[in-house]
XYZ file of C-alpha atoms in Angstrom:
686
model
C 32.573 -16.184 44.607
C 31.256 -13.290 42.518
C 28.035 -11.531 43.460
C 26.178 -13.036 40.465
C 27.570 -16.517 40.969
C 24.925 -19.097 41.869
C 25.536 -21.737 44.566
C 24.099 -25.026 43.337
C 24.104 -28.546 44.765
C 23.054 -31.309 42.376
C 22.468 -35.032 42.902
C 21.433 -38.074 40.890
C 19.462 -40.938 42.412
C 21.758 -43.297 44.283
C 22.585 -46.486 42.334
C 21.853 -49.622 44.323
C 24.965 -51.541 45.313
C 23.833 -55.036 44.363
C 24.433 -54.821 40.625
C 26.364 -53.149 37.798
C 25.673 -49.841 36.099
C 23.810 -50.287 32.808
C 22.709 -47.998 29.980
C 19.386 -47.355 31.717
C 21.180 -45.884 34.725
C 23.440 -43.858 32.452
C 20.593 -41.795 31.005
C 20.133 -40.092 34.374
C 23.816 -39.665 35.168
C 24.597 -38.281 31.721
C 21.617 -35.917 31.911
C 22.744 -34.652 35.306
C 26.392 -34.383 34.314
C 25.586 -32.306 31.211
C 23.574 -29.851 33.301
C 26.297 -29.599 35.952
C 29.065 -29.087 33.387
C 27.040 -26.320 31.761
C 26.602 -24.564 35.121
C 30.328 -24.766 35.776
C 31.094 -23.351 32.328
C 28.806 -20.426 33.221
C 31.006 -19.709 36.220
C 28.582 -20.911 38.890
C 29.633 -22.787 42.011
C 27.960 -26.070 41.124
C 28.637 -29.183 43.205
C 27.644 -32.674 42.007
C 27.482 -35.415 44.644
C 26.133 -38.924 44.741
C 26.694 -42.218 46.577
C 26.041 -45.931 46.419
C 22.779 -46.978 48.073
C 24.060 -49.849 50.195
C 21.451 -51.015 52.700
C 18.525 -53.395 52.673
C 17.596 -57.038 52.381
C 18.698 -57.485 48.728
C 22.270 -56.553 49.661
C 22.207 -58.906 52.644
C 20.856 -61.843 50.623
C 23.162 -61.346 47.642
C 26.206 -61.177 49.908
C 25.048 -64.383 51.573
C 24.662 -66.080 48.178
C 28.167 -65.029 47.151
C 29.761 -66.118 50.402
C 30.881 -62.675 51.522
C 29.870 -60.019 54.013
C 27.623 -57.132 52.949
C 30.559 -54.788 53.573
C 32.712 -56.758 51.141
C 29.964 -56.776 48.525
C 29.321 -53.035 48.639
C 33.063 -52.267 48.580
C 33.464 -54.405 45.463
C 30.443 -52.816 43.796
C 31.613 -49.315 44.714
C 34.887 -49.869 42.880
C 33.030 -51.133 39.793
C 30.584 -48.222 39.817
C 33.325 -45.606 40.174
C 35.261 -47.135 37.281
C 32.207 -47.114 35.000
C 31.309 -43.526 35.903
C 34.862 -42.310 35.351
C 35.027 -43.885 31.904
C 31.728 -42.244 30.944
C 33.143 -38.883 32.123
C 30.564 -38.420 34.882
C 32.195 -35.580 36.812
C 31.169 -36.125 40.418
C 32.697 -33.776 42.948
C 32.146 -36.605 45.418
C 30.847 -40.164 45.072
C 30.334 -41.606 48.543
C 28.413 -44.454 50.221
C 25.327 -44.551 52.420
C 27.231 -47.003 54.626
C 29.277 -44.198 56.174
C 29.656 -42.438 59.478
C 28.263 -39.222 57.992
C 25.100 -40.970 56.864
C 24.677 -42.897 60.100
C 24.987 -39.759 62.203
C 22.665 -37.705 59.992
C 20.043 -40.471 59.803
C 19.931 -40.943 63.556
C 19.932 -37.181 64.130
C 17.050 -36.610 61.697
C 15.063 -39.476 63.213
C 15.530 -38.104 66.736
C 14.428 -34.614 65.599
C 11.328 -36.093 63.972
C 10.595 -38.023 67.149
C 11.176 -34.985 69.340
C 8.818 -32.937 67.138
C 6.055 -35.521 67.494
C 6.190 -36.937 63.965
C 7.072 -40.532 64.956
C 4.622 -43.014 66.412
C 5.042 -46.607 67.542
C 2.465 -49.297 66.957
C 2.074 -53.058 66.751
C 1.420 -54.356 63.282
C 1.051 -57.648 61.529
C 3.686 -58.248 58.890
C 4.288 -61.070 56.455
C 6.856 -63.529 57.751
C 8.707 -66.140 55.686
C 8.536 -69.372 57.716
C 11.281 -71.036 55.672
C 13.835 -68.199 55.961
C 12.749 -67.140 59.463
C 12.549 -63.454 58.537
C 10.035 -60.677 58.079
C 9.693 -59.814 54.414
C 10.351 -56.310 53.075
C 7.728 -54.952 50.697
C 9.730 -55.792 47.587
C 10.281 -59.363 48.707
C 6.597 -60.154 48.601
C 4.818 -60.649 45.284
C 1.213 -61.314 44.485
C -1.951 -59.898 42.939
C -2.664 -56.171 43.148
C -5.644 -55.614 45.494
C -6.840 -52.664 43.380
C -6.657 -53.734 39.719
C -5.999 -57.484 39.968
C -2.679 -57.390 38.092
C -0.576 -60.425 38.954
C 3.069 -60.651 39.995
C 3.173 -57.215 41.639
C 5.450 -56.071 44.458
C 4.232 -55.735 48.013
C 4.241 -51.921 48.110
C 2.975 -50.694 44.748
C 1.481 -51.871 41.480
C 3.440 -51.220 38.305
C 0.245 -51.559 36.247
C -2.198 -49.155 37.930
C 0.200 -47.215 40.199
C -1.711 -48.052 43.396
C 0.155 -48.173 46.703
C -0.730 -50.560 49.519
C 0.753 -52.668 52.297
C 2.107 -56.190 51.656
C -0.673 -57.587 53.846
C -3.235 -56.204 51.382
C -1.648 -58.090 48.477
C -3.695 -61.048 47.236
C -2.095 -64.516 46.974
C 1.223 -63.315 48.435
C 4.417 -65.336 47.974
C 7.879 -64.839 49.404
C 10.328 -63.824 46.688
C 13.104 -65.253 48.863
C 11.926 -68.844 49.256
C 8.652 -69.090 47.354
C 6.846 -69.996 50.564
C 3.450 -68.597 51.438
C 4.154 -66.002 54.137
C 2.188 -65.820 57.348
C 1.110 -62.710 59.233
C 3.043 -62.188 62.448
C 2.925 -59.451 65.088
C 5.822 -57.012 65.361
C 6.380 -53.508 66.748
C 7.241 -50.798 64.207
C 7.926 -47.077 64.074
C 5.972 -44.830 61.702
C 6.585 -41.382 60.257
C 3.321 -39.439 60.343
C 3.291 -38.181 56.763
C -0.203 -36.740 57.155
C 1.246 -34.106 59.504
C 2.710 -32.506 56.371
C -0.244 -32.847 53.991
C -1.016 -29.136 53.673
C 2.651 -28.244 53.415
C 3.171 -30.856 50.660
C 0.087 -29.766 48.702
C 1.440 -26.239 48.599
C 5.066 -27.264 48.008
C 4.257 -29.491 45.023
C 2.257 -26.734 43.317
C 4.416 -23.695 44.061
C 7.852 -22.573 42.959
C 8.338 -25.210 40.239
C 9.529 -27.744 42.798
C 8.229 -30.561 40.582
C 7.232 -30.920 36.929
C 3.553 -30.416 36.123
C 3.153 -34.073 35.133
C 4.417 -35.092 38.566
C 2.250 -32.546 40.379
C -0.824 -33.975 38.646
C 0.133 -37.489 39.749
C 0.676 -36.297 43.308
C -2.844 -34.880 43.361
C -4.123 -38.445 42.893
C -2.150 -39.568 45.934
C -3.433 -36.623 47.986
C -7.000 -37.533 47.049
C -6.401 -41.129 48.139
C -5.089 -39.846 51.495
C -1.541 -39.850 52.844
C -0.711 -42.794 55.060
C 1.809 -43.077 57.896
C 5.118 -44.356 56.553
C 6.593 -47.478 58.134
C 10.297 -46.689 58.596
C 11.168 -49.929 60.443
C 12.654 -53.235 59.364
C 13.236 -56.197 61.655
C 16.451 -58.151 62.049
C 18.095 -59.723 60.149
C 18.694 -56.589 58.119
C 21.727 -54.753 56.739
C 21.377 -51.120 57.741
C 21.386 -48.743 60.700
C 19.820 -49.808 63.989
C 17.197 -47.441 65.374
C 18.411 -45.755 68.582
C 16.998 -47.409 71.731
C 15.259 -50.101 69.661
C 17.385 -53.280 69.615
C 16.688 -55.502 66.617
C 14.879 -52.708 64.757
C 16.511 -51.058 61.734
C 15.792 -48.004 59.609
C 14.117 -48.831 56.311
C 16.591 -48.176 53.496
C 14.379 -45.474 51.978
C 14.816 -43.361 55.107
C 18.614 -43.285 55.010
C 19.068 -43.409 51.200
C 18.086 -39.785 50.375
C 19.899 -38.634 53.504
C 22.874 -40.028 51.600
C 22.754 -36.890 49.440
C 23.402 -34.806 52.529
C 26.013 -37.247 53.829
C 27.986 -37.230 50.589
C 27.995 -33.441 50.594
C 29.023 -33.364 54.253
C 31.893 -35.732 53.438
C 32.972 -33.350 50.661
C 32.771 -30.341 52.999
C 35.255 -32.082 55.296
C 37.706 -32.258 52.385
C 37.303 -28.696 51.107
C 37.731 -25.343 52.798
C 35.367 -23.468 50.475
C 32.211 -25.449 51.349
C 30.056 -25.358 54.479
C 27.273 -27.849 55.072
C 24.823 -25.354 56.585
C 25.248 -22.945 53.672
C 23.351 -25.449 51.539
C 21.149 -27.392 53.983
C 20.088 -24.876 56.642
C 16.367 -24.147 56.520
C 17.094 -20.501 55.608
C 19.681 -21.302 52.932
C 19.343 -19.474 49.621
C 21.522 -21.988 47.792
C 19.894 -24.141 45.113
C 19.457 -27.914 45.556
C 18.360 -30.121 42.657
C 17.670 -33.859 42.453
C 17.621 -35.734 39.131
C 15.622 -38.968 39.481
C 13.624 -41.585 37.574
C 9.842 -41.352 37.567
C 9.575 -44.641 39.491
C 10.808 -43.028 42.709
C 8.921 -39.729 42.705
C 6.699 -40.883 45.597
C 9.676 -41.030 47.943
C 11.350 -37.883 46.645
C 8.345 -35.587 46.388
C 6.422 -36.616 49.512
C 8.524 -38.429 52.125
C 11.766 -36.577 51.438
C 10.543 -32.949 51.680
C 8.366 -33.902 54.668
C 11.318 -35.557 56.414
C 13.492 -32.500 55.799
C 10.823 -30.074 56.996
C 10.020 -32.116 60.078
C 13.668 -32.247 61.130
C 14.433 -28.557 60.529
C 16.216 -28.644 57.161
C 15.463 -26.899 53.868
C 13.616 -28.633 51.017
C 14.962 -29.111 47.468
C 14.650 -26.264 44.977
C 13.413 -28.663 42.300
C 13.154 -32.363 41.599
C 13.629 -33.312 37.957
C 12.163 -36.671 36.917
C 12.779 -38.542 33.681
C 11.201 -41.585 32.039
C 12.403 -45.146 31.554
C 14.873 -46.319 28.911
C 13.773 -48.767 26.233
C 15.975 -50.220 23.500
C 14.634 -50.562 19.966
C 11.173 -49.796 21.297
C 11.126 -52.581 23.879
C 12.024 -53.071 27.513
C 15.702 -53.875 27.963
C 16.150 -57.623 27.502
C 19.030 -59.910 28.362
C 18.038 -62.502 25.769
C 17.937 -59.879 22.997
C 21.255 -58.419 24.135
C 19.726 -55.029 24.897
C 20.305 -55.193 28.649
C 23.698 -53.563 28.138
C 26.055 -53.031 31.048
C 28.193 -49.909 31.043
C 31.331 -52.039 31.039
C 30.128 -54.034 28.010
C 29.366 -50.837 26.093
C 32.829 -49.499 26.899
C 34.466 -52.636 25.525
C 33.197 -51.690 22.061
C 32.196 -48.048 21.749
C 33.237 -44.500 22.570
C 31.364 -43.331 25.706
C 30.833 -39.895 24.175
C 28.779 -41.429 21.376
C 26.174 -42.454 23.954
C 26.440 -39.095 25.718
C 25.738 -37.326 22.430
C 22.840 -39.585 21.468
C 21.183 -39.211 24.873
C 21.642 -35.431 24.767
C 20.190 -35.226 21.262
C 16.873 -36.674 22.473
C 16.568 -35.489 26.075
C 13.961 -32.962 27.139
C 12.601 -31.554 30.398
C 9.594 -33.897 30.267
C 9.276 -37.320 31.871
C 8.516 -39.230 28.684
C 10.155 -42.615 28.244
C 13.357 -42.622 26.209
C 14.035 -45.089 23.391
C 17.586 -45.976 22.434
C 17.192 -47.090 18.830
C 20.488 -48.726 17.955
C 20.185 -48.123 14.201
C 19.352 -44.477 14.758
C 22.181 -44.300 17.295
C 24.733 -45.430 14.687
C 23.397 -43.146 11.988
C 22.994 -40.052 14.164
C 26.459 -40.226 15.675
C 28.109 -40.774 12.295
C 26.055 -38.246 10.328
C 26.028 -35.468 12.908
C 28.899 -35.678 15.321
C 31.602 -37.113 13.048
C 30.694 -35.831 9.574
C 29.360 -32.391 10.514
C 31.560 -31.392 13.449
C 34.769 -33.428 13.499
C 35.277 -33.324 9.727
C 34.970 -29.534 9.769
C 38.226 -29.329 11.711
C 40.096 -31.697 9.409
C 38.898 -29.823 6.298
C 40.405 -26.554 7.522
C 43.258 -27.415 9.874
C 45.305 -29.326 7.311
C 45.761 -26.137 5.254
C 46.493 -24.004 8.323
C 49.129 -26.543 9.382
C 50.773 -27.187 6.023
C 50.412 -23.888 4.158
C 50.320 -21.223 6.863
C 52.723 -22.526 9.490
C 49.939 -23.353 12.011
C 48.949 -19.660 12.217
C 45.429 -18.286 11.986
C 44.939 -14.902 10.307
C 45.716 -11.903 12.482
C 42.337 -10.268 11.747
C 39.201 -12.159 10.817
C 36.828 -10.731 8.236
C 33.524 -11.534 9.965
C 31.351 -10.162 7.168
C 29.784 -12.761 4.883
C 30.650 -15.576 7.315
C 28.497 -17.455 9.867
C 30.624 -16.177 12.777
C 28.146 -13.583 14.046
C 25.297 -16.083 13.706
C 27.313 -18.573 15.772
C 28.075 -16.058 18.508
C 24.528 -14.703 18.714
C 23.206 -18.253 19.295
C 24.978 -18.455 22.680
C 22.089 -17.156 24.780
C 19.502 -19.415 23.165
C 21.672 -22.510 23.525
C 22.387 -21.542 27.144
C 18.659 -21.259 27.839
C 18.067 -24.720 26.385
C 20.798 -26.180 28.622
C 19.441 -24.403 31.680
C 15.931 -25.719 31.009
C 17.256 -29.264 30.392
C 16.098 -29.126 26.785
C 19.266 -30.795 25.577
C 17.619 -32.117 22.424
C 16.759 -28.562 21.367
C 20.287 -27.413 22.184
C 21.952 -30.110 20.074
C 19.547 -29.548 17.164
C 20.444 -25.853 17.122
C 24.148 -26.685 17.337
C 23.815 -29.103 14.405
C 21.986 -26.410 12.425
C 25.014 -24.205 13.001
C 27.287 -27.066 11.943
C 25.336 -27.292 8.683
C 25.877 -23.564 8.133
C 29.603 -23.954 8.756
C 29.931 -26.774 6.259
C 27.895 -24.895 3.634
C 30.249 -21.951 4.067
C 33.330 -24.127 3.544
C 31.724 -25.888 0.560
C 30.913 -22.564 -1.080
C 34.356 -21.067 -0.434
C 36.241 -24.174 -1.598
C 39.577 -23.562 0.153
C 41.025 -26.646 -1.587
C 40.545 -24.779 -4.874
C 41.726 -21.427 -3.544
C 44.946 -22.933 -2.225
C 45.993 -23.962 -5.744
C 46.142 -20.315 -6.840
C 48.922 -18.325 -5.159
C 46.922 -15.138 -5.667
C 44.114 -16.663 -3.574
C 46.263 -17.860 -0.679
C 45.157 -14.954 1.485
C 41.501 -15.814 0.941
C 42.200 -19.499 1.573
C 43.932 -18.517 4.808
C 40.914 -16.429 5.834
C 38.367 -19.120 4.986
C 40.255 -21.822 6.891
C 40.756 -19.517 9.888
C 37.028 -18.814 9.921
C 36.407 -22.564 9.679
C 38.642 -23.286 12.673
C 36.813 -20.616 14.696
C 33.450 -22.061 13.727
C 34.693 -25.487 14.802
C 35.878 -24.078 18.130
C 32.466 -22.523 18.824
C 30.672 -25.763 17.969
C 32.903 -27.667 20.395
C 32.433 -25.006 23.061
C 28.661 -25.370 22.757
C 28.999 -29.162 22.904
C 31.466 -29.182 25.802
C 28.868 -30.070 28.483
C 27.929 -33.096 26.374
C 31.401 -34.061 25.102
C 33.959 -33.121 27.769
C 36.701 -35.427 26.470
C 36.379 -34.103 22.915
C 36.489 -30.553 24.292
C 39.662 -31.361 26.212
C 41.339 -32.688 23.066
C 40.132 -29.701 21.038
C 41.581 -27.339 23.641
C 44.934 -29.098 23.272
C 44.732 -28.977 19.445
C 43.861 -25.263 19.463
C 46.378 -24.392 22.214
C 43.717 -22.684 24.328
C 42.711 -22.678 27.985
C 39.656 -24.695 29.060
C 36.674 -23.159 27.262
C 34.131 -21.211 29.312
C 30.730 -19.967 28.186
C 31.881 -16.355 28.081
C 34.420 -17.388 25.424
C 31.577 -17.570 22.898
C 32.028 -13.839 22.380
C 35.723 -13.998 21.547
C 37.511 -15.262 18.425
C 40.940 -16.738 17.756
C 43.060 -14.332 15.696
C 46.797 -14.390 15.079
C 46.838 -17.615 17.034
C 48.994 -20.702 16.576
C 47.318 -24.091 16.593
C 48.887 -27.522 16.958
C 49.115 -30.184 14.279
C 45.720 -31.731 13.665
C 45.160 -35.280 14.836
C 41.974 -37.294 14.399
C 39.650 -36.352 17.264
C 37.019 -39.074 16.870
C 37.039 -42.336 14.997
C 33.841 -42.953 13.010
C 31.325 -45.237 14.669
C 31.545 -48.769 13.301
C 28.037 -50.251 13.137
C 29.552 -53.729 13.359
C 30.788 -52.864 16.844
C 27.209 -52.080 17.869
C 26.216 -55.548 16.700
C 29.191 -57.063 18.533
C 28.179 -55.223 21.732
C 24.666 -56.669 21.502
C 26.048 -60.160 20.957
C 28.417 -59.752 23.898
C 25.487 -58.686 26.070
C 23.709 -61.913 25.127
C 26.777 -63.979 25.871
C 26.589 -64.012 29.646
C 22.928 -65.030 29.558
C 23.642 -67.755 27.001
C 26.454 -69.089 29.165
C 24.102 -69.157 32.124
C 21.402 -70.860 30.066
C 23.888 -73.415 28.726
C 25.073 -74.099 32.239
C 21.492 -74.556 33.401
C 20.733 -76.878 30.501
C 23.825 -78.932 31.242
C 22.924 -79.059 34.912
C 19.336 -79.996 34.128
C 20.400 -82.620 31.606
C 22.430 -84.326 34.313
C 19.532 -84.205 36.729
C 16.789 -85.151 34.275
C 16.859 -88.839 33.525
C 16.104 -89.485 29.853
C 12.788 -91.072 29.082
C 14.143 -94.238 27.484
C 10.930 -96.180 27.877
C 9.330 -95.648 24.464
C 6.776 -98.422 24.755
C 3.067 -97.650 24.563
C 1.426 -97.470 27.965
C -1.412 -99.864 28.843
C -4.614 -99.165 26.978
C -7.394 -97.143 28.550
C -11.054 -96.766 27.695
C -12.554 -93.759 25.951
C -14.288 -92.990 29.236
C -10.881 -92.813 30.944
C -9.605 -90.444 28.277
C -12.699 -88.270 28.474
C -11.934 -87.457 32.105
C -8.886 -85.438 30.910
C -9.834 -81.918 29.826
C -7.248 -80.698 27.299
C -7.511 -77.052 26.261
C -5.710 -74.592 24.005
C -3.874 -72.023 26.143
C -2.019 -68.820 25.253
C 1.167 -68.077 27.187
C 0.734 -64.522 28.491
C 3.959 -64.372 30.494
C 6.886 -66.591 31.406
C 9.619 -66.102 33.972
C 12.276 -68.013 35.821
C 11.696 -69.139 39.393
C 14.318 -68.258 41.991
C 15.774 -71.403 43.515
C 14.301 -73.742 40.877
C 16.604 -75.449 38.362
C 13.868 -76.824 36.080
C 10.813 -74.601 36.436
C 9.399 -71.693 34.514
C 6.394 -69.859 35.896
C 3.764 -69.477 33.149
C 0.646 -67.364 33.108
C -1.834 -68.935 30.681
C -5.047 -67.650 29.154
C -7.938 -70.038 28.558
C -10.034 -67.375 26.869
C -13.501 -67.164 28.415
C -12.420 -69.621 31.141
C -9.944 -67.188 32.677
C -6.253 -67.432 33.467
C -4.137 -70.119 35.133
C -0.728 -70.163 36.777
C 1.368 -73.189 35.880
C 4.891 -74.164 36.913
C 6.363 -76.116 33.982
C 9.600 -78.116 34.042
C 10.850 -76.764 30.696
C 13.523 -74.308 31.806
C 16.284 -76.496 30.347
C 14.841 -76.123 26.852
C 13.265 -72.663 26.679
C 14.086 -69.067 27.546
C 11.090 -67.211 28.999
C 11.128 -64.620 26.197
C 10.748 -67.359 23.566
C 7.443 -68.534 25.020
C 5.412 -65.359 25.412
C 2.565 -65.212 22.911
C 2.723 -68.882 21.910
C -0.285 -71.187 21.894
C 0.100 -74.567 23.583
C -1.977 -77.410 25.032
C -2.641 -77.805 28.749
C -4.449 -80.155 31.085
C -7.110 -77.811 32.403
C -8.771 -80.021 35.012
C -5.668 -81.198 36.872
C -6.087 -80.649 40.604
C -4.133 -77.563 41.825
C -0.810 -78.497 43.372
C 0.742 -76.569 46.272
C 4.452 -76.182 45.458
C 7.201 -74.451 47.350
C 7.088 -71.640 44.800
C 3.312 -71.273 44.627
C 0.200 -73.050 43.369
C 0.355 -74.760 39.969
C -3.077 -74.847 38.350
C -2.606 -77.336 35.527
C 0.030 -78.804 33.227
C 1.350 -77.897 29.786
C 2.118 -80.759 27.431
C 5.602 -81.330 26.040
C 7.344 -84.122 24.136
C 10.914 -85.389 24.399
C 13.223 -87.323 26.689
C 14.082 -84.363 28.893
C 16.932 -81.899 29.444
C 17.194 -79.555 26.456
C 15.321 -82.068 24.293
C 11.809 -80.920 25.123
C 9.209 -79.439 22.796
C 5.938 -77.976 24.013
C 2.925 -78.930 21.915
C 1.592 -76.177 19.666
C -1.741 -76.269 17.799
C -2.210 -75.415 14.145
C -3.143 -71.905 13.021
C -6.724 -70.974 13.811
C -6.930 -72.538 17.259
C -8.078 -70.149 19.986
C -7.457 -70.068 23.769
C -10.079 -72.092 25.629
C -10.889 -74.492 22.792
C -11.181 -78.121 23.865
C -8.722 -80.609 22.384
C -10.730 -83.638 21.255
């Protein structure tokens, strides 16, 4: 290691091991990987580690549903995750698992240090208990109404609408997300981490040394003002995780051992390499740099609990935590029905992974703003910039070098009146953009250079020069300059496009490009025969990818419809029912209702959960047996007719406060009633 070489440890948030990697996850991993690759090109010792997050109730329940053990499930998922990451060129130095001996030992050791230092307390609490499943419910397995803002269908630990945090017991109208049963409060003994012990330390840490972005620091101030609460780090059996020492039947909450997984993955790597020592990076006096790239939804854990846990157990805190926003597709939340919930594996079946890497890089900044993947823009940007500006530059010049000049570049470049000096002088500015995670600014500057290169070639017209034997020398010079410009563009893009860079290095017969190579040029050098480096992006493949992403949902929906059609007996009795009086009819209060939200109900074959607006008469929750005929997304925003004065019905999944009207024999032959244009929510149907 040279004296100026930095020692850097970098992590991405751990992907949860109960599902596949999708394009939302990939934003973070690509962002992190670009930054790490840049640091390595600069000659720094930069280590990138991560792991699968493998513990918790969701893992346990999914394994149970699939008829396997949690260990089998996480092993299967690990293999799938590694394959997806490899194909997207995510260059981990180590990708481990939180279900490991290293993580178990570190978690127990950190807990015991916290306990020894007086930061753990034990107390009896009341916790929501699912009487049907016979288990205490984790925060995220309770849903109900936010006690602060009144938003419905919120998780038991925080509100996605107003950002408030609370305990599941504070949630209004709670329901078990496991069985749909109404949970009951039950006494249990839990262990708590006294976060308030670190309040002053955290206030200083979040405002000093650029540990967090300013947007995050401002949000943390709101939490400080609300007061830091003791953190419940206990979960009761049954639970898949690590048992708390000397506390049979009590397990560490997954969010305690998950970030420790960063340390565990690095420790596992240290055991494989002679040049790394765990304490050099994690000792409280370490001068190494530690960075975490995360999504904005988990800043509470990473910027409060995590640095407090590290400080309380005698370890160093992170140098910085970099948060990013959420991914939307075509301006909307990723949707399975629209085909925009795209798995990494589905993307890879149709498109070049580096196209997504480039598009993400072209729009990424150091802020935490949400990121929109516009598929039309994606197709156009990749084709217009990456293929036409960069890749075509090589083909325009290399064919003459290969065919007319025996693969040899000129022995001495004439730099004057070429963009070469401009290209080389841009190195520091591009490097600063990469360092500051302003990848969008970096790629825009690189594309500006690509424009300059193509203007130069257009003006020099080597295809005209080559026809005149007296101009062969100039043609040779122009094409040699063009190849050098292409090399510099690919060097600057190497953190973003590592596979392209590798192929360019082979084509140019050069060693792996490093950042210092920006100040050298290829002269008197032999290049290989040019082969196409990137196929143009086919927009039809983007459409096919979207359709393929819909396919699995459609198959599931078709299966559900078929299953429901078998279960739902057709209404073959078409005769008119016995007559009633107008007084009888007047007892039924029919109202126009607007469907505000619709969602499937776990464990229910027929039901959709609807949230309906009756205008000035408020909102109602209705469970409607129309799942066989409608996808939830198709219903949102529609007007329909409901029975507004039907007595509330206690169902296994919750309380149904009315009934929507539908016609048809059943199965997929159901049509909800819709009023004519002009009707408004709350109007009486007469």
